[in-house]
Coordinates of C-alpha atoms in Angstrom, one line a residue:
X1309 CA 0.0 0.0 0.0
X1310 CA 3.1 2.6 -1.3
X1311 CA 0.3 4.7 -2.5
X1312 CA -1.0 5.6 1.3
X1313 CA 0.1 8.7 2.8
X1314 CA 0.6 10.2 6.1
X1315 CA -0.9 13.5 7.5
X1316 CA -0.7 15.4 10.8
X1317 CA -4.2 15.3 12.8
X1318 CA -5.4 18.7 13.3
X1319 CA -4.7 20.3 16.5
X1320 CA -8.1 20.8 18.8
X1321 CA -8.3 24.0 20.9
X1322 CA -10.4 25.1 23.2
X1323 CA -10.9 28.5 24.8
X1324 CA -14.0 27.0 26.5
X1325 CA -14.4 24.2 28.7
X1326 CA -15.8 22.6 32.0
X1327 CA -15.4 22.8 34.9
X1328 CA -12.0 21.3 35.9
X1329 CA -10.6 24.1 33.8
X1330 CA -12.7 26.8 35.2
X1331 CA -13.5 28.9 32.8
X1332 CA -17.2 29.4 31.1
X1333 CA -18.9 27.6 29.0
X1334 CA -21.2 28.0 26.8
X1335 CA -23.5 25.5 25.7
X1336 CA -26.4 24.9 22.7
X1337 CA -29.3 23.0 22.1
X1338 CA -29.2 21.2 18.4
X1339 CA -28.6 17.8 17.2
X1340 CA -25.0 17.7 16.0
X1341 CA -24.2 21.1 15.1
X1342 CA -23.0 24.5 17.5
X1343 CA -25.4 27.4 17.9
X1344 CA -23.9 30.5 20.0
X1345 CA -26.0 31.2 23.4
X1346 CA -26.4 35.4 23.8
X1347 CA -24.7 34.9 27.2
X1348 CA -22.4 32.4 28.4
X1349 CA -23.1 30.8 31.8
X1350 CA -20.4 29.2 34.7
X1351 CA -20.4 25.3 35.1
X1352 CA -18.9 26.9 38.7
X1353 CA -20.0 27.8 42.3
X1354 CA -22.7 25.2 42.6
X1355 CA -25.3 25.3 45.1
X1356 CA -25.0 22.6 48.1
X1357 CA -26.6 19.1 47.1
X1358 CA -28.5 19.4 50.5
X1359 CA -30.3 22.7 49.0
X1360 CA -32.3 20.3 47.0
X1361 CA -35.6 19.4 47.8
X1362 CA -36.8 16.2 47.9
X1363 CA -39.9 14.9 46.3
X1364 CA -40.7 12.5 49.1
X1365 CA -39.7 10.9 52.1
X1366 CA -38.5 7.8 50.0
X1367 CA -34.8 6.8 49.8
X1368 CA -33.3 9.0 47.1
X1369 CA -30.4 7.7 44.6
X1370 CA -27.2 8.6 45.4
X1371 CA -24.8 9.7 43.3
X1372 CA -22.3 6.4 43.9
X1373 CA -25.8 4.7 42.8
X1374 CA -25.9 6.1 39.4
X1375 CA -22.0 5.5 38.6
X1376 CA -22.1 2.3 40.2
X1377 CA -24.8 1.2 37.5
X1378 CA -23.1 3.5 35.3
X1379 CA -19.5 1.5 35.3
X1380 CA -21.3 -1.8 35.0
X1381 CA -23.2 -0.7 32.0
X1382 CA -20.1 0.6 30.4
X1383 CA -18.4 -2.3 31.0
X1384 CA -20.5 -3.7 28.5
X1385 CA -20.7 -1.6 25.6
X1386 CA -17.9 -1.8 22.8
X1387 CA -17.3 1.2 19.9
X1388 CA -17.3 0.3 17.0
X1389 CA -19.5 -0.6 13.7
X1390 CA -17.8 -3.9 12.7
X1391 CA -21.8 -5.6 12.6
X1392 CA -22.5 -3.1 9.7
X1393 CA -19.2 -5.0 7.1
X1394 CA -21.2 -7.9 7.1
X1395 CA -24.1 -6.5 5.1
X1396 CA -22.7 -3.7 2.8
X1397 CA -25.3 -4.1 0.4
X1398 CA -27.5 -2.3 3.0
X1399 CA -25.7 0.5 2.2
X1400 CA -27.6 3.5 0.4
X1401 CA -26.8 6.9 -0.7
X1402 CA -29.4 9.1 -0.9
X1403 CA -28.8 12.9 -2.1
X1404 CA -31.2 15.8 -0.5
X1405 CA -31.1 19.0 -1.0
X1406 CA -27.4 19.3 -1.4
X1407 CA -26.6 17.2 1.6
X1408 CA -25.8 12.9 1.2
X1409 CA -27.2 10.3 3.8
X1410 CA -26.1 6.9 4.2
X1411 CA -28.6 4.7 5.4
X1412 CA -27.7 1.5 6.6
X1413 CA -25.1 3.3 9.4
X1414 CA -27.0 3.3 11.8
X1415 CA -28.4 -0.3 13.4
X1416 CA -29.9 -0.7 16.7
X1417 CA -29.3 -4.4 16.5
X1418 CA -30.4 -4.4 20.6
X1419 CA -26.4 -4.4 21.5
X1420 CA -24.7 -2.0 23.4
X1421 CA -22.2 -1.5 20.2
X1422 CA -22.3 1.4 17.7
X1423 CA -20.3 4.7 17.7
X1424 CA -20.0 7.3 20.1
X1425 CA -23.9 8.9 19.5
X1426 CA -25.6 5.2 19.3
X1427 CA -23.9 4.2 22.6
X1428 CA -25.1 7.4 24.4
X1429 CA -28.2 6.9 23.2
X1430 CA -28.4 3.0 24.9
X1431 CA -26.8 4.0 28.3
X1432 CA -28.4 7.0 28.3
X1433 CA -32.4 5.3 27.6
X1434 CA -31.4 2.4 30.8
X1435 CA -29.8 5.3 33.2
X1436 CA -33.4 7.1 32.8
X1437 CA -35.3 4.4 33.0
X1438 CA -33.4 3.1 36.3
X1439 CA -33.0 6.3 37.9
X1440 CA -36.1 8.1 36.6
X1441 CA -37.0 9.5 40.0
X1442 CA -33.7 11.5 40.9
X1443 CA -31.9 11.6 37.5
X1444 CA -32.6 12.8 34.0
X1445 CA -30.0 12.2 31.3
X1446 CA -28.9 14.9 28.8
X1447 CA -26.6 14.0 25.5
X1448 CA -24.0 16.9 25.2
X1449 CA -21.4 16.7 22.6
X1450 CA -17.9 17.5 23.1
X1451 CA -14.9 18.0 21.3
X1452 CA -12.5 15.4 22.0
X1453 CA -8.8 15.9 21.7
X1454 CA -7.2 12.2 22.3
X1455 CA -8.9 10.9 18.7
X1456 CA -9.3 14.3 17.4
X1457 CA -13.3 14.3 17.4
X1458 CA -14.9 17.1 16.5
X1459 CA -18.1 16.1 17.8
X1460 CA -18.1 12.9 20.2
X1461 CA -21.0 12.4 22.6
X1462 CA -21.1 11.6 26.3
X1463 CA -24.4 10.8 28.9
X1464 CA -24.2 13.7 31.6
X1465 CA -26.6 12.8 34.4
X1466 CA -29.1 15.9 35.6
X1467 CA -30.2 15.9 39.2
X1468 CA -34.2 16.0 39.7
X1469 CA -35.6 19.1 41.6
X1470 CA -38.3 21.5 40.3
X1471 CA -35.9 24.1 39.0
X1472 CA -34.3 21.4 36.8
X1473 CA -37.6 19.4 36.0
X1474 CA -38.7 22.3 33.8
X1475 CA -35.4 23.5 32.5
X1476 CA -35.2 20.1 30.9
X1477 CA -38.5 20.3 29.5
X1478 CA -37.7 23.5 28.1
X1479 CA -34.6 22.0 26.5
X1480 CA -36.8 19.0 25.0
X1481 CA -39.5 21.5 23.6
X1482 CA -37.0 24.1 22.2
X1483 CA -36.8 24.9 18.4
X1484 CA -34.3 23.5 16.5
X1485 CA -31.3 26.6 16.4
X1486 CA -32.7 28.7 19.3
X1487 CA -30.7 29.3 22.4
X1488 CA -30.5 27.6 25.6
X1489 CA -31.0 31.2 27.0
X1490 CA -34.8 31.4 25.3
X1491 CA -35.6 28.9 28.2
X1492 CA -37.9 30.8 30.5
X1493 CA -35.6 31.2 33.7
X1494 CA -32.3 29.1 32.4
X1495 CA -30.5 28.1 35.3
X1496 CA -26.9 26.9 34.4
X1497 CA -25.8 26.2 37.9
X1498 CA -28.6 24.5 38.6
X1499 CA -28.9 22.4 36.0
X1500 CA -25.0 20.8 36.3
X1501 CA -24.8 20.9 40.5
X1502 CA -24.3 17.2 41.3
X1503 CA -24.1 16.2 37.5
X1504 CA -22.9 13.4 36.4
X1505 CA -20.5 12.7 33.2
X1506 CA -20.5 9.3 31.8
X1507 CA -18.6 8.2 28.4
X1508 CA -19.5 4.9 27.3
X1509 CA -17.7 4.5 24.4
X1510 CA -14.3 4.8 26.7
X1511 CA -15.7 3.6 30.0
X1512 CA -15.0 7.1 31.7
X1513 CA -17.4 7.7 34.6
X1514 CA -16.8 11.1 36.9
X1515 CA -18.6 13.6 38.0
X1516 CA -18.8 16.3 35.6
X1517 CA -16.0 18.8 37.7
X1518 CA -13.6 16.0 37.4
X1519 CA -13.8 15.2 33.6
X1520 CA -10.7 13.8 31.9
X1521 CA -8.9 17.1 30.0
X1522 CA -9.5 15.5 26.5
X1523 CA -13.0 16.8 26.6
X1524 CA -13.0 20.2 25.7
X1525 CA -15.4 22.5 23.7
X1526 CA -19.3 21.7 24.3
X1527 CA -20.7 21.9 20.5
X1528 CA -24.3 21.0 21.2
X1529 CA -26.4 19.3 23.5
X1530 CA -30.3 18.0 24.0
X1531 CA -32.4 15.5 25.3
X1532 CA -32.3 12.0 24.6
X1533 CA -35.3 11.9 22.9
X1534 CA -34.2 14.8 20.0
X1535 CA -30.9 13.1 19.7
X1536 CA -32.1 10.0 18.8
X1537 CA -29.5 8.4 15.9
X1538 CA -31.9 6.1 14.6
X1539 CA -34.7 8.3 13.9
X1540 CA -32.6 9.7 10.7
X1541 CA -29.7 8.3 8.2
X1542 CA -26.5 9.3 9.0
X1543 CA -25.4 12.9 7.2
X1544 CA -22.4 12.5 5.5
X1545 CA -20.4 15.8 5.7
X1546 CA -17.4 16.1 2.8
X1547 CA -13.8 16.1 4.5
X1548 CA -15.2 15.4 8.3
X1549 CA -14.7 12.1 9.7
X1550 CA -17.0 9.2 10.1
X1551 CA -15.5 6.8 12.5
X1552 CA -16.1 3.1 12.7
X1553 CA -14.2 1.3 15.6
X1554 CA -10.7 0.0 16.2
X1555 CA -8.8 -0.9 13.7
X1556 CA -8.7 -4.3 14.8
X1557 CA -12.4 -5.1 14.6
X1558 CA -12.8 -3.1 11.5
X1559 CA -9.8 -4.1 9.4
X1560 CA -8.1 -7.3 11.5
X1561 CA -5.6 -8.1 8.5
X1562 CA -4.4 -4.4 9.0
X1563 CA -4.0 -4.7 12.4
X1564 CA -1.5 -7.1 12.3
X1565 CA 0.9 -4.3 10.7
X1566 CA 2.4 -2.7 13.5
X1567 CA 0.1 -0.5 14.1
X1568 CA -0.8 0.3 18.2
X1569 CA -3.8 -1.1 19.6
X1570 CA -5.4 1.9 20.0
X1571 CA -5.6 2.9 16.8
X1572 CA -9.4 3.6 14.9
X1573 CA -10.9 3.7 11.6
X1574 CA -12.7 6.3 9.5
X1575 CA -13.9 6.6 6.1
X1576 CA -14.4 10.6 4.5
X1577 CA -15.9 11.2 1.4
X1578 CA -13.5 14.5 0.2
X1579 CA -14.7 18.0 -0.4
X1580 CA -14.9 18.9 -3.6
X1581 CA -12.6 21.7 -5.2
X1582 CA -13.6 24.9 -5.2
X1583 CA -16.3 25.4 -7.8
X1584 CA -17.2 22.4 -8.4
X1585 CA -20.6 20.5 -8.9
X1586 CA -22.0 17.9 -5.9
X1587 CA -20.3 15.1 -7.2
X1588 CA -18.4 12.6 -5.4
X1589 CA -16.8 9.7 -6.7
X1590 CA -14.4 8.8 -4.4
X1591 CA -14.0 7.6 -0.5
X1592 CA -10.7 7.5 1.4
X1593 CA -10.1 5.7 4.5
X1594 CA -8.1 6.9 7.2
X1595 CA -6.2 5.2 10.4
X1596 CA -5.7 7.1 13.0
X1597 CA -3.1 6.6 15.6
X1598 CA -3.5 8.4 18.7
X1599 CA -0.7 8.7 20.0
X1600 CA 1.2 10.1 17.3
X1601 CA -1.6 12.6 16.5
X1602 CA -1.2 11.5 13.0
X1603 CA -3.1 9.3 10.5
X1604 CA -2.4 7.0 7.3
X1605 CA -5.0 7.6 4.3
X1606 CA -5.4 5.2 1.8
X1607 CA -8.3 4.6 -1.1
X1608 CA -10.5 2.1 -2.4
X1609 CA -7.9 1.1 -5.1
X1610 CA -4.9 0.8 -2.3
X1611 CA -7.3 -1.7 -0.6
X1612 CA -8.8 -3.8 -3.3
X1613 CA -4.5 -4.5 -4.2
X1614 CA -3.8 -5.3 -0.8
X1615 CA -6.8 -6.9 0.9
X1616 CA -9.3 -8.0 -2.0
X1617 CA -10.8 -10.6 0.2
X1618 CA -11.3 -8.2 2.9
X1619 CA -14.8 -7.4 4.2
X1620 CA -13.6 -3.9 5.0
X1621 CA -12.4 -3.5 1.5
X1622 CA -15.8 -4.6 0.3
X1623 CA -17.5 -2.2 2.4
X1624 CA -15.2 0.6 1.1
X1625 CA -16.2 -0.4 -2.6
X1626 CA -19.9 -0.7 -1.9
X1627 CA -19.8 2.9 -0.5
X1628 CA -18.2 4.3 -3.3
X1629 CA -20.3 2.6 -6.0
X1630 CA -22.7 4.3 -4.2
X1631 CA -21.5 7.3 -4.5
X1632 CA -20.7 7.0 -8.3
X1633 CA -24.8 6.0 -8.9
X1634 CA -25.1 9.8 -8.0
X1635 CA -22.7 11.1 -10.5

């Protein structure tokens, strides 16, 4: 595979983050894409858990409770796509409006397996369902700086009061692009005192002031019902990533290469040059390897000379067949 070349992964900054780097943050309601908030609030200076009221003199979840089922749940759930290589014929392309879809990404097979968004979704649906009385679970996305994702999303878990109770309606009924700050009394503080962050597709449970430092940036976040992935294909944006596991469940015979155990697979469909028409005929996969912060691209044509027989070269062809039925 001579042909493959190497590129540095772009650096990911971050002027805002949570709070273990105390500074604000500002955070949006949409389903994978930023909106800016008219005024930044503090994840900071929360009020004391013992200010909240409770709804009755029952035994209330604690917060060892929800991580407890939280770590066990993770435990469980693998990242990765691998299930979808085994029926690339599924595989559409559909064109709307300017924008491609693949259908067939997204497969809620009943598994805890998928990517980052799928696996949120899972964990996040049980957690509710558990701890319905004393915890409600938003989706926020973050950008994540170990893989380089622009977008990756995580479970935080919301304490119940009354002042949260309706914030999270308002989040749930808000229109798509309006700010969190349109919310009739939006309570920041409140909202994150005592919250929970979980990241199933790494097993990273914490609360949400002690949150590893490869979380940065929060690009969006909402409730689990408006961030359902299998309500919709997957949009397939030109040049961004679209990640499908490790490298050894997606591509096994290039695992075996020397390449670190760590190290995850994506396919991109390329932007097109300047001026020209929506037409894409070509994917390119790419390897990332973390700890380099670099990555090794290669195309359908490196892959069908190197692995013909490989069901990740197969699923590589199929999608860009698909693309070439659009021409």
């Amino acid at each position: 595979m001579q042909a493959m070349k190497i590129y540095p992964l772009k650096n990911v900054t971050s002027s805002k983050t949570l709070p273990n780097k105390r500074q604000d943050t500002d955070l949006c309601v949409s389903k994978y894409s930023s909106v800016p908030l008219k005024e930044g609030f503090k994840l900071l200076n929360y009020a004391s858990a013992a200010s909240i009221i409770p709804f009755c003199a029952r035994k209330k979840a604690k917060p060892d409770d929800v991580k407890r089922e939280a770590r066990e749940l993770c435990a469980r759930c693998h990242y990765g796509k691998a299930d979808i290589l085994d029926n690339p014929d599924k595989l559409k392309i559909k064109r709307e409006t300017g924008k491609l879809f693949l259908e067939g990404y997204y497969n809620d097979n009943g598994e805890l397996t998928g990517v980052c968004e799928e696996l949120a979704h899972k964990t996040g649906t049980f957690l509710r369902e558990k701890f319905k009385k004393d915890y409600m679970p938003l989706l926020i996305s973050f950008s994540e700086k170990k893989y380089g994702f622009s977008e990756h999303v995580c479970v935080v878990m919301i304490k119940r009061n009354e002042i949260n109770d309706a914030q999270m309606k308002g989040i749930e009924n808000l229109e798509y692009g309006k700010n969190l700050n349109d919310i009739e009394g939006f309570d920041g503080q409140s909202l994150f005192d005592g919250a929970i962050f979980i990241d199933p597709s790494f097993n990273i449970v914490c609360d949400i002031e002690k949150m590893p430092p490869d979380y940065t940036d929060v690009v969006s976040m909402n409730t689990i019902e408006k961030n359902n992935p299998y309500n919709a294909p997957r949009e397939i944006i030109p040049g961004a990533n679209n990640y499908l596991g490790y490298l050894k469940d997606i591509c096994p015979e290039l695992s075996k290469i020397n390449f670190p155990p760590n190290a995850m697979v994506s396919f991109v469909v390329p932007k097109n040059k300047a001026g020209g028409t929506l037409s894409y005929k070509k994917v390119v996969f790419r390897v990332h390897l973390p700890q380099s912060k670099r990555y090794i691209e290669g195309t359908v044509k490196d892959l069908k000379k190197a692995l013909p027989h490989s069901k990740f070269t197969a699923f590589m062809t199929k999608l860009e067949e698909e693309l070439m039925k659009g021409g």
